[in-house]
Structures are given as structure tokens and as C-alpha cells.
PDB file of C-alpha atoms in Angstrom:
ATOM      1  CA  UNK S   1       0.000   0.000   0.000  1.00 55.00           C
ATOM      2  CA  UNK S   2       1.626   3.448  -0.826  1.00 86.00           C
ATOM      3  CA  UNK S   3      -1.012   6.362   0.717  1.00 89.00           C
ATOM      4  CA  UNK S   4       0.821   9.301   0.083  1.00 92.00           C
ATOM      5  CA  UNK S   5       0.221  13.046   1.392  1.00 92.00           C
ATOM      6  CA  UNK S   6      -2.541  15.305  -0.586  1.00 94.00           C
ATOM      7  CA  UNK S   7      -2.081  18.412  -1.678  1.00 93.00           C
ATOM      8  CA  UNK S   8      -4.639  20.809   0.049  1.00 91.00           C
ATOM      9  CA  UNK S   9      -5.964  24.189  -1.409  1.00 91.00           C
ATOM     10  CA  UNK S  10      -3.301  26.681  -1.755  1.00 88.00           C
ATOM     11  CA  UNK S  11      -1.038  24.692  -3.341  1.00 91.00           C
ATOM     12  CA  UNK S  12      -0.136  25.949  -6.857  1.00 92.00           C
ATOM     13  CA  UNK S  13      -0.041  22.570  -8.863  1.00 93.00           C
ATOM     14  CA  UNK S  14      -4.141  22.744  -8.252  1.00 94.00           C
ATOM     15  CA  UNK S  15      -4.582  25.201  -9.740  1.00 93.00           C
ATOM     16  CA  UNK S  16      -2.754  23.884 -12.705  1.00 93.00           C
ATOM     17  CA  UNK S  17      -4.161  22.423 -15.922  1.00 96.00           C
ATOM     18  CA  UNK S  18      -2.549  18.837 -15.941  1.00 96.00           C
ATOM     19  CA  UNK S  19      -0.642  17.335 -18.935  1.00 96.00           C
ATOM     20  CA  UNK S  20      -1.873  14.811 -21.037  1.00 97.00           C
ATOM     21  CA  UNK S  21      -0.315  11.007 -20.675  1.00 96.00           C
ATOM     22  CA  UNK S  22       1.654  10.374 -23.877  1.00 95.00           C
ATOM     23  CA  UNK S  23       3.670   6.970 -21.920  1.00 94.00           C
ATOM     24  CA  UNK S  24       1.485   4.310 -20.895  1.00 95.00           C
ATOM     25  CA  UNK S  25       4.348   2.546 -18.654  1.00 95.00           C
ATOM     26  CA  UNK S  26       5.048   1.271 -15.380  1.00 95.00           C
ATOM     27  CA  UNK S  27       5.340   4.362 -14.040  1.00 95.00           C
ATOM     28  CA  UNK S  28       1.979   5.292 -15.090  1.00 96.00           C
ATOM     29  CA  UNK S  29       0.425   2.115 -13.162  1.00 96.00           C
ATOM     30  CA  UNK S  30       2.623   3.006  -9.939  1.00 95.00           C
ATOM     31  CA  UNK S  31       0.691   6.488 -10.061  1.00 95.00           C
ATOM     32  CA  UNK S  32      -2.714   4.904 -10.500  1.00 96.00           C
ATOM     33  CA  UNK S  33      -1.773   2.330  -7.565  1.00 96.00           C
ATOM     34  CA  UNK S  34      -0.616   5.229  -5.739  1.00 95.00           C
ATOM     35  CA  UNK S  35      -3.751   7.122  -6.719  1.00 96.00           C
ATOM     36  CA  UNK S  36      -6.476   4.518  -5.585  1.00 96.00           C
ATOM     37  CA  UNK S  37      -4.251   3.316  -2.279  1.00 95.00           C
ATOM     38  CA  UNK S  38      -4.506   7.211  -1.018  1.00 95.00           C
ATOM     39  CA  UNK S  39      -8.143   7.792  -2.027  1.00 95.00           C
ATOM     40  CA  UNK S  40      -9.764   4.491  -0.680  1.00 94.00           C
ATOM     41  CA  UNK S  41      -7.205   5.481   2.911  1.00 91.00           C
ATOM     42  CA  UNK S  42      -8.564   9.361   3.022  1.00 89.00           C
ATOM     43  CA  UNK S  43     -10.880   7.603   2.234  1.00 90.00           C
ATOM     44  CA  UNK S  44     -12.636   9.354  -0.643  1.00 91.00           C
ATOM     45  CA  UNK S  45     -14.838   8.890  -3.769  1.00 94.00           C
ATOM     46  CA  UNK S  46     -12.253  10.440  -6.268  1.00 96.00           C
ATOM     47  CA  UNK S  47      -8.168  11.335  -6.343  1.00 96.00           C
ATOM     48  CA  UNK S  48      -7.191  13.302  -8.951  1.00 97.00           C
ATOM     49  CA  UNK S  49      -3.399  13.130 -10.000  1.00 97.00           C
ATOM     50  CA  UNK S  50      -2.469  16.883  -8.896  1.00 97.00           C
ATOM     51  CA  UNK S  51      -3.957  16.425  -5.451  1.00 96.00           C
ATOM     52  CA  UNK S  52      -0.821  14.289  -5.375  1.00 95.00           C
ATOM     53  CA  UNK S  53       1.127  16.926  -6.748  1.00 94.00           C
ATOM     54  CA  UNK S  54       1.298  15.227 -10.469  1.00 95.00           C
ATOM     55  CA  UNK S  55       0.410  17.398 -13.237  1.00 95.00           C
ATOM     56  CA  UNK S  56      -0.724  14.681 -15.599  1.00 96.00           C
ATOM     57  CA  UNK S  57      -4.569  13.785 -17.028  1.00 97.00           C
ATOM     58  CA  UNK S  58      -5.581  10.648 -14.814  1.00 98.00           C
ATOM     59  CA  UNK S  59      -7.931  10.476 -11.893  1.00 97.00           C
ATOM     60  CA  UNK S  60      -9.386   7.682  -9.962  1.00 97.00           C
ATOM     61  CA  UNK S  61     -12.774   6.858  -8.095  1.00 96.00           C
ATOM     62  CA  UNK S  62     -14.700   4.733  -6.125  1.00 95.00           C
ATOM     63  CA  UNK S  63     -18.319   4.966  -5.920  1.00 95.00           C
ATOM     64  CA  UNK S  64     -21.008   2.433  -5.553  1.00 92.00           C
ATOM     65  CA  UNK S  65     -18.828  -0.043  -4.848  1.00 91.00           C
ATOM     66  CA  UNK S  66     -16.709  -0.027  -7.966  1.00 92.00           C
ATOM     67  CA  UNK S  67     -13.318   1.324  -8.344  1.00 96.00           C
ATOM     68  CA  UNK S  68     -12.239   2.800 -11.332  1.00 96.00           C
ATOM     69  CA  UNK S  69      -9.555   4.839 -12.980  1.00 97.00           C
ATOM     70  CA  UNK S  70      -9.445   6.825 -16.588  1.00 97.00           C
ATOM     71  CA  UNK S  71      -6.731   8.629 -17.854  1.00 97.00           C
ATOM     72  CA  UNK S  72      -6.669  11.504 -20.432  1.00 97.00           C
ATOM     73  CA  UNK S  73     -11.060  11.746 -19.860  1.00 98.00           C
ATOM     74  CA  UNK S  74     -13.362  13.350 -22.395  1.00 97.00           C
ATOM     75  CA  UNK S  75     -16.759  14.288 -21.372  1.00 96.00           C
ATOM     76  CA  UNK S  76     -19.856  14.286 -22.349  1.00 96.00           C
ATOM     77  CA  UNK S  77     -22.806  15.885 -20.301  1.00 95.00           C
ATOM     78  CA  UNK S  78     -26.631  15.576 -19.938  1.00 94.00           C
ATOM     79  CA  UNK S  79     -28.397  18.914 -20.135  1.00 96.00           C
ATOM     80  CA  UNK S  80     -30.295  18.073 -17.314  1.00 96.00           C
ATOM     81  CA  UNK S  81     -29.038  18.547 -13.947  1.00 95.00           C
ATOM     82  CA  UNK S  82     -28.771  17.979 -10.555  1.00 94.00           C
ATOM     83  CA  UNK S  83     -27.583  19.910  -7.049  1.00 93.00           C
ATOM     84  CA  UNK S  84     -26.256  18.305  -4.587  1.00 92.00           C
ATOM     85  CA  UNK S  85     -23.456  18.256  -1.749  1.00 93.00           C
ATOM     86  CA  UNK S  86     -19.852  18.035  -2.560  1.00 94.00           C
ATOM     87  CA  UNK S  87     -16.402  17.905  -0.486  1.00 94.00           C
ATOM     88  CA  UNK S  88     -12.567  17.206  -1.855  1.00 95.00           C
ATOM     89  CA  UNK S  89      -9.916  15.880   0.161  1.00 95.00           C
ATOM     90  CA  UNK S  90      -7.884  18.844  -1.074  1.00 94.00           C
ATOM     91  CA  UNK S  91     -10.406  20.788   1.166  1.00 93.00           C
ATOM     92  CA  UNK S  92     -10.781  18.275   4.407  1.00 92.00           C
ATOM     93  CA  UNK S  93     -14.088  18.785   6.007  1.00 89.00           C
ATOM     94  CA  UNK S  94     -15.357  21.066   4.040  1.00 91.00           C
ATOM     95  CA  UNK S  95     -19.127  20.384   2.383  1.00 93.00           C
ATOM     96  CA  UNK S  96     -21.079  22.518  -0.341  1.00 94.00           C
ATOM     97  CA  UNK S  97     -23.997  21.946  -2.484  1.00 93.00           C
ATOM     98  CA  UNK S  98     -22.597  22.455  -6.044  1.00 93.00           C
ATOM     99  CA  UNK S  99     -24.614  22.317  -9.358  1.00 94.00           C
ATOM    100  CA  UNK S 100     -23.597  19.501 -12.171  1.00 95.00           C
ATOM    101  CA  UNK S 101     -24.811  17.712 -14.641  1.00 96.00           C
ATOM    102  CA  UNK S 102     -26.848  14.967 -13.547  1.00 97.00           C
ATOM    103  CA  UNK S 103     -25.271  12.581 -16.182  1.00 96.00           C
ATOM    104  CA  UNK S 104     -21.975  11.982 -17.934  1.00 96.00           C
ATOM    105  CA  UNK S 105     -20.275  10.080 -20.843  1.00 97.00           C
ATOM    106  CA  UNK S 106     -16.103   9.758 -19.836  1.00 97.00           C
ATOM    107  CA  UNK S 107     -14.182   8.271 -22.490  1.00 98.00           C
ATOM    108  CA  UNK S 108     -10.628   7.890 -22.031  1.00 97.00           C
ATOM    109  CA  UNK S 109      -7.984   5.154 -21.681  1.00 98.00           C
ATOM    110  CA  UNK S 110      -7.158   3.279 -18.785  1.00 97.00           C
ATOM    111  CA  UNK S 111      -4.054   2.727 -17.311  1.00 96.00           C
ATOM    112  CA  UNK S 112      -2.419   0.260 -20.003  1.00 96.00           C
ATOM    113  CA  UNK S 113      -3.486   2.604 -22.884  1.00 95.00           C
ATOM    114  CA  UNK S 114      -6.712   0.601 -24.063  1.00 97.00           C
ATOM    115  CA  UNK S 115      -9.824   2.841 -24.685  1.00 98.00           C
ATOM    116  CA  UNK S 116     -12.602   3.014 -21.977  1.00 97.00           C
ATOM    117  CA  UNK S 117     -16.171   4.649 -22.077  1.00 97.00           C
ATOM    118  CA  UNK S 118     -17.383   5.370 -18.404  1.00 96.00           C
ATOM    119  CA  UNK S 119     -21.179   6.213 -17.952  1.00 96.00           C
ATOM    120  CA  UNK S 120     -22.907   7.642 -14.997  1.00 94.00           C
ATOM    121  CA  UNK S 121     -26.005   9.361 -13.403  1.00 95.00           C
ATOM    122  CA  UNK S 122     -26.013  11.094  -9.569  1.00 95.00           C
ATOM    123  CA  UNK S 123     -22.629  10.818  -7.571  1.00 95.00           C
ATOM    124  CA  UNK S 124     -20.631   8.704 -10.654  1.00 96.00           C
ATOM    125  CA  UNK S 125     -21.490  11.333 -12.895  1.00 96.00           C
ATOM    126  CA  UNK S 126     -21.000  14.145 -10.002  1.00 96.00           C
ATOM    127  CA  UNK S 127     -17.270  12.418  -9.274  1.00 96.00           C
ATOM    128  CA  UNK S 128     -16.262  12.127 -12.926  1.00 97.00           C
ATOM    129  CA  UNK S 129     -16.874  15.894 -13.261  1.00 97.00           C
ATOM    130  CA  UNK S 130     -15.326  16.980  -9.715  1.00 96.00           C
ATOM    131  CA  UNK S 131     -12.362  15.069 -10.934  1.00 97.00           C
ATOM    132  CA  UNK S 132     -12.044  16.165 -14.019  1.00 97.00           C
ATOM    133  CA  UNK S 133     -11.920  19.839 -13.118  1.00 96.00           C
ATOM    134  CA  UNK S 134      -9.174  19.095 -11.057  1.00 96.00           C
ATOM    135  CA  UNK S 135      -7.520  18.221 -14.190  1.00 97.00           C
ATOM    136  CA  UNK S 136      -8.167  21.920 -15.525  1.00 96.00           C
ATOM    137  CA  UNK S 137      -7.157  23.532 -12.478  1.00 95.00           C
ATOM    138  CA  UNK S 138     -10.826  23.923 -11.166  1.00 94.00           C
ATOM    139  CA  UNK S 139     -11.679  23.366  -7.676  1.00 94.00           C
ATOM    140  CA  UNK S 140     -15.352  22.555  -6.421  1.00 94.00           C
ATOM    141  CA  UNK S 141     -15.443  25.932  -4.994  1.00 92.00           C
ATOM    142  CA  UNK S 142     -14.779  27.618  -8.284  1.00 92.00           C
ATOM    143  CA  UNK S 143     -18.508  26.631  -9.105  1.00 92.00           C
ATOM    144  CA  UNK S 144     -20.440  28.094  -6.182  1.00 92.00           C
ATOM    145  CA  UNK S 145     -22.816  31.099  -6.138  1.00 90.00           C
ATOM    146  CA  UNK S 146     -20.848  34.005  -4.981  1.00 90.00           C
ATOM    147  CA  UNK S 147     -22.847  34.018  -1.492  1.00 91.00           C
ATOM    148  CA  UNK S 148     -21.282  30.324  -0.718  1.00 90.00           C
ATOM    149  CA  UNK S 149     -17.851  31.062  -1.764  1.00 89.00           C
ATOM    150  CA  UNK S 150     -17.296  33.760  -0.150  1.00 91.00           C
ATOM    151  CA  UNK S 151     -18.485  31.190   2.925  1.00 90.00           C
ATOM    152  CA  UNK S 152     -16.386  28.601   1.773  1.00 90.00           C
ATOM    153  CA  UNK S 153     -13.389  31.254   1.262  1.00 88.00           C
ATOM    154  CA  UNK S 154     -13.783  32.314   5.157  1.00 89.00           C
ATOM    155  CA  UNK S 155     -14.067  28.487   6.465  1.00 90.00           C
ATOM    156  CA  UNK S 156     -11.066  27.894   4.484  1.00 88.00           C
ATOM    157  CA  UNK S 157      -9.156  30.577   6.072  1.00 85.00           C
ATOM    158  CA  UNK S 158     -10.462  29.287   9.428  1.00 85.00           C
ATOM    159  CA  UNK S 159      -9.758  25.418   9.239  1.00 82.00           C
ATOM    160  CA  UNK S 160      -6.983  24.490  11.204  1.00 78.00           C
ATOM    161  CA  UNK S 161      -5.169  22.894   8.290  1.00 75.00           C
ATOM    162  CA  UNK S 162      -4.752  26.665   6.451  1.00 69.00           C
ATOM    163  CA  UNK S 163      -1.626  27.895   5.714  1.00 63.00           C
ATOM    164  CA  UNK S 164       0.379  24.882   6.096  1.00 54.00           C
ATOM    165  CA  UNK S 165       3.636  24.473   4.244  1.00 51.00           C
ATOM    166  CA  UNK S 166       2.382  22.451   0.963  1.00 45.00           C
ATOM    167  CA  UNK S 167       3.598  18.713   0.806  1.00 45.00           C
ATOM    168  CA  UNK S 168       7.102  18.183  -0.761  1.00 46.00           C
ATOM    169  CA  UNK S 169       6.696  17.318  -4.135  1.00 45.00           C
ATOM    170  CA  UNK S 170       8.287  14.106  -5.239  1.00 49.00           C
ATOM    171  CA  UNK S 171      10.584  15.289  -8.473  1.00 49.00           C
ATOM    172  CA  UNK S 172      10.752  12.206 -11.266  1.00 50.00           C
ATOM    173  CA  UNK S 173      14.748  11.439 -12.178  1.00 53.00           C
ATOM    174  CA  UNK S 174      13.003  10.421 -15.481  1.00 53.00           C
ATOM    175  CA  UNK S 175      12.794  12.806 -18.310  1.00 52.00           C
ATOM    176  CA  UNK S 176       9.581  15.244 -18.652  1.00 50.00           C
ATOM    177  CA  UNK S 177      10.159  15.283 -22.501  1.00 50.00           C
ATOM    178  CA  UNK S 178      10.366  19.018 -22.334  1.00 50.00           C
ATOM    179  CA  UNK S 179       7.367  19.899 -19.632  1.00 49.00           C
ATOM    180  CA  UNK S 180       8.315  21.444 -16.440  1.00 48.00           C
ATOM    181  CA  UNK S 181       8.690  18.813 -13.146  1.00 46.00           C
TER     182      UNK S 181
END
């Protein structure tokens, strides 16, 4: 089991829109082991890769039961939608009702480089999109009314885990192929 620390809000590589995977290797597989051991510990219903300070296009999740990964996700949403509460283990404790679509087509690859199609309705579909914008830089809180993030902005500054130093950031000996570590 590898659980390794999460990167909370306030740390730049959040707010950072994540590479695509190019290398479908073993180091690839590490960070999805890595990725599922530290969500399913925290224990949470998604981990996206820059929560663990890894600016690359994979998440994983676990909801319902089933555990799942995708890597380099493309989405596809219902029009309808549905409001509901939402948290992030880059944001412990924290809990906000946050509008998304109530369905979602992911297609992506997995973890090996083979295509996958995810589908979802409720708190699948509601993951797969939390996730994702973690991907694009976007945290949950980005999507609030103005009255409830200005709330969530003042918890933040008052939860006991603000303005600690951010995790140290592992730093691959293998090449980036050009993109900054």
C-alpha cells in the first residue's frame, strides 16, 4: 500500500491544468496504484493526480462499490441537472452543495493505454466531473454562487489545516520530454 500526502488548497499545482499522458508505462500504473491506495485510505470517492502533486490527465474513483480509474477523460454531459453536496480531500471537512450535470459520458484510456467509455447518473457522474476539473485547475469551490464562496473562502481561512507548508513534491529522475517537473 503506498497512501501518500494530498495536496490541500493553496497549493499551486491545483490550480494547474494537468498534462496529457503520452507513456502508458510502469510508471503510469505506480501512479494509479498510488492514486487509488490514497483515495480508498482518506478515504474518498475520487483522487485526482495533482492532489498528489502530479500534473498529468488521470484520476481515480470509487463509488457504488466499484473502483475505477481513466486517464486523459473526455466528457460528455446531460443537459439536465442535478444539485447536490460536494467535499474534496484537497479541502478536508469542508461540504457545499454544487450544481452539475446529472449525467456523464467519460471516455478515455485506462491505465495500459486501451480505450474506456465510463457512464454515470447522480454521484458517478458528479465524481467524474469533480475530478475532471481538477484536471483543468478547477476546484469545487470555483462553481459556487458568490454568497457560498465567499463562505467557503472564510471556512477555508479558518480550518486548522490553512496555511500549512504544501507537501514536498516528489521530483521524477526520469525525463519530462520538455514539460516542467
Amino acid at each position: 500500500m503506498s497512501v501518500m500526502p494530498i495536496h490541500l488548497f493553496g497549493d499551486p499545482v491545483l490550480r494547474m491544468k494537468a498534462q496529457p499522458v503520452t507513456v502508458f508505462d510502469k510508471e503510469l500504473r505506480t501512479l494509479v496504484k498510488d492514486l487509488s491506495d490514497t483515495m480508498l485510505d482518506a478515504p474518498g470517492a475520487g483522487l485526482a493526480a495533482p492532489q498528489l502533486g502530479v500534473s498529468l490527465r488521470v484520476f481515480t474513483y470509487h463509488v457504488d462499490g466499484e473502483l475505477g480509474h481513466l486517464v486523459n477523460p473526455d466528457l460528455t454531459l446531460t443537459d439536465e441537472e442535478q444539485d447536490g453536496p460536494e467535499g474534496c480531500l484537497s479541502l478536508p471537512g469542508l461540504r457545499y452543495d454544487c450544481k452539475r450535470a446529472y449525467g456523464v459520458v467519460a471516455k478515455g484510456f485506462n491505465m495500459y493505454g486501451d480505450p474506456v467509455t465510463v457512464e454515470g447518473t447522480r454521484l458517478l457522474a458528479r465524481c467524474i466531473q469533480h475530478e475532471t476539473d481538477h484536471l483543468d485547475g478547477i476546484i469545487f469551490i470555483d462553481r459556487l454562487d458568490p454568497e457560498q464562496r465567499k463562505a467557503a473562502m472564510k471556512a477555508i481561512r479558518e480550518a486548522e489545516w490553512a496555511g500549512e507548508p504544501p507537501p514536498q513534491v516528489r521530483i521524477s529522475p526520469h525525463s519530462t520530454f520538455g514539460r516542467p517537473r
